[in-house]
Amino acid sequence: MKLLMVSLGCDKNLVDSEVMMGALYKEGYQFTDDEEEAEIIIVNTCCFIGDAKEESVNTILQMAEYKTDNGGRCRALIVCGCLAERYADEIREEIPEVDAVIGTSAIDSIITALKSVLDKNEKPVIKEPLNRLPKLDSKRLVTTGGHYAYLKIAEGCNKHCTYCIIPKLRGTYRSYPVEDLVKEASELAQAGVKELILVAQETTLYGIDLFGKKSLPMLINKLSEVDGIEWIRILYAYPEEIDDELIEVIATNPKVCHYIDMPVQSGADEVLRKMGRLTNQSDIVEVVNKLRNRIPDICIRTTLIAGFPGETDEDHYETMEFVDKVEFDRLGVFTYSREEETPAASFDGQVDEEIKESRRAEIMELQQAIAFEKAEAMIGRELTVFIEGRIVEDNAYAGRTYMDAPSVDGMIFIQTERDLMSGDMVKVKVTGANEYDLIGELIS
């Protein structure tokens, strides 16, 4: 039977989708990207913020049409992921075309759910306790092109930021066993993966539940021993958990990219306090200085939230001054999304959408000038570049440097007559900059 997997939301959700696809492939299912051909449609949903929730609902409704439209062949529509965990009953009531609902800790029930729908004509809702780690023995089907893959090292979160619903959807922090992660990394490397991108709700706390102490440096060293893995990239490292041991591993392990994604959310102390964050501006600056002093070429990416409840004009300008002072290499800004069942949803001082957007735009305009200057400063440097693909009309290749995570950061463009393949790693000299992107020439 032909199956369509629609994966929404974050890269952690994508890993779940790839895990389910591996199990389905092992059972003999074939895959299609054509909704009209699909006999089974699975939507892996997100509901972290309002826009994600809306996208998930609209996607389910769109896919439901293939069950009622005579042109569609769909016999089973299954919804899983965060929206399924949070609104299982509402989905069943409001969208009767949905045949099965699977919660975040029950993705290893995907085969059972399908058989219940197809063989028994049942409509199961399968949810497991949130402190459970789902386990599937089959190999993942990587959907990122084959040369890089996300490795989810933990599930859930112990932090209780006042704006965030994740602990209620994903449970407490649970690390995957080291041996399972090394095995998965080995299988990915054998399939051609060269770059591992470590993800979790918070990567820096890896192992706290297994060993009683933070053990991300140990895990990184183990993963770096896997043949075929060339780069290891760290995402979602909370600033309060970045210690000297982790900094030293980034500095000294040759396979670890000099790159860290460190979400700080605000530069204003009062806003950070209301968010329930465990740092203040001074702490964040100290961590940034430590990273840059030990690793001068490190690329630091962060994210901010504009318009948090109670954020004043003074708080906003404090964040602007912080961004100007720190000069992050990469920075993204989201407007605050008021999420039900979070403490911040009931806070006084909810900010108008227009003001949120204005503040977001002001921060991004400031960051744009910083980013463009940093891109210009790269001219003349020689870098290893990971080829992502060819732009035929320009006779050029697009690639990523160690400073660029897939989908969120910039690219480097190289014109050459040489034939290159996606996943090749080549030496390039930076010859120019075009806003966020770089231009280079092949050295070797």
Short mmCIF file of N, CA and C in Angstrom, two decimals, residues 157-168 171-173 202 238 273-278 343:
data_model
loop_
_atom_site.label_atom_id
_atom_site.label_comp_id
_atom_site.label_asym_id
_atom_site.label_seq_id
_atom_site.Cartn_x
_atom_site.Cartn_y
_atom_site.Cartn_z
N CYS A 157 11.24 17.77 28.73
CA CYS A 157 11.93 18.92 29.30
C CYS A 157 11.58 19.07 30.78
N ASN A 158 12.59 19.41 31.58
CA ASN A 158 12.38 19.66 33.01
C ASN A 158 12.23 21.13 33.33
N LYS A 159 12.55 21.99 32.36
CA LYS A 159 12.41 23.43 32.58
C LYS A 159 10.93 23.78 32.43
N HIS A 160 10.52 24.80 33.12
CA HIS A 160 9.11 25.20 33.03
C HIS A 160 9.03 26.68 32.68
N CYS A 161 9.48 27.01 31.46
CA CYS A 161 9.35 28.37 30.98
C CYS A 161 7.87 28.70 30.90
N THR A 162 7.52 29.90 31.30
CA THR A 162 6.09 30.22 31.49
C THR A 162 5.31 30.32 30.19
N TYR A 163 6.01 30.40 29.05
CA TYR A 163 5.34 30.52 27.76
C TYR A 163 5.20 29.18 27.04
N CYS A 164 5.77 28.10 27.61
CA CYS A 164 5.98 26.87 26.85
C CYS A 164 5.09 25.72 27.31
N ILE A 165 4.51 25.03 26.35
CA ILE A 165 3.60 23.91 26.62
C ILE A 165 4.30 22.56 26.52
N ILE A 166 5.57 22.54 26.07
CA ILE A 166 6.25 21.29 25.74
C ILE A 166 6.25 20.27 26.89
N PRO A 167 6.56 20.62 28.14
CA PRO A 167 6.54 19.58 29.19
C PRO A 167 5.20 18.86 29.32
N LYS A 168 4.11 19.56 29.00
CA LYS A 168 2.79 18.92 29.07
C LYS A 168 2.51 18.02 27.88
N GLY A 171 6.45 15.47 28.27
CA GLY A 171 6.87 14.88 29.54
C GLY A 171 8.18 15.43 30.06
N THR A 172 8.69 14.76 31.08
CA THR A 172 9.94 15.18 31.71
C THR A 172 11.14 14.75 30.86
N TYR A 173 12.31 15.26 31.21
CA TYR A 173 13.52 15.00 30.43
C TYR A 173 13.94 13.55 30.55
N GLU A 202 16.40 20.26 25.02
CA GLU A 202 17.59 20.90 25.58
C GLU A 202 18.72 19.87 25.54
N TYR A 238 21.01 25.34 26.25
CA TYR A 238 20.58 26.43 27.11
C TYR A 238 21.79 27.08 27.78
N ARG A 273 12.99 37.02 33.89
CA ARG A 273 12.42 36.54 35.15
C ARG A 273 10.98 36.09 34.96
N LYS A 274 10.19 36.87 34.25
CA LYS A 274 8.78 36.51 34.02
C LYS A 274 8.65 35.27 33.14
N MET A 275 9.62 35.07 32.26
CA MET A 275 9.62 33.88 31.40
C MET A 275 9.95 32.60 32.17
N GLY A 276 10.49 32.76 33.38
CA GLY A 276 10.94 31.58 34.13
C GLY A 276 12.27 31.06 33.66
N ARG A 277 13.01 31.89 32.92
CA ARG A 277 14.34 31.49 32.47
C ARG A 277 15.30 31.54 33.65
N LEU A 278 16.35 30.75 33.56
CA LEU A 278 17.28 30.62 34.69
C LEU A 278 18.56 31.42 34.48
N PRO A 343 1.36 29.41 32.06
CA PRO A 343 1.20 30.53 33.00
C PRO A 343 1.16 31.89 32.32
#
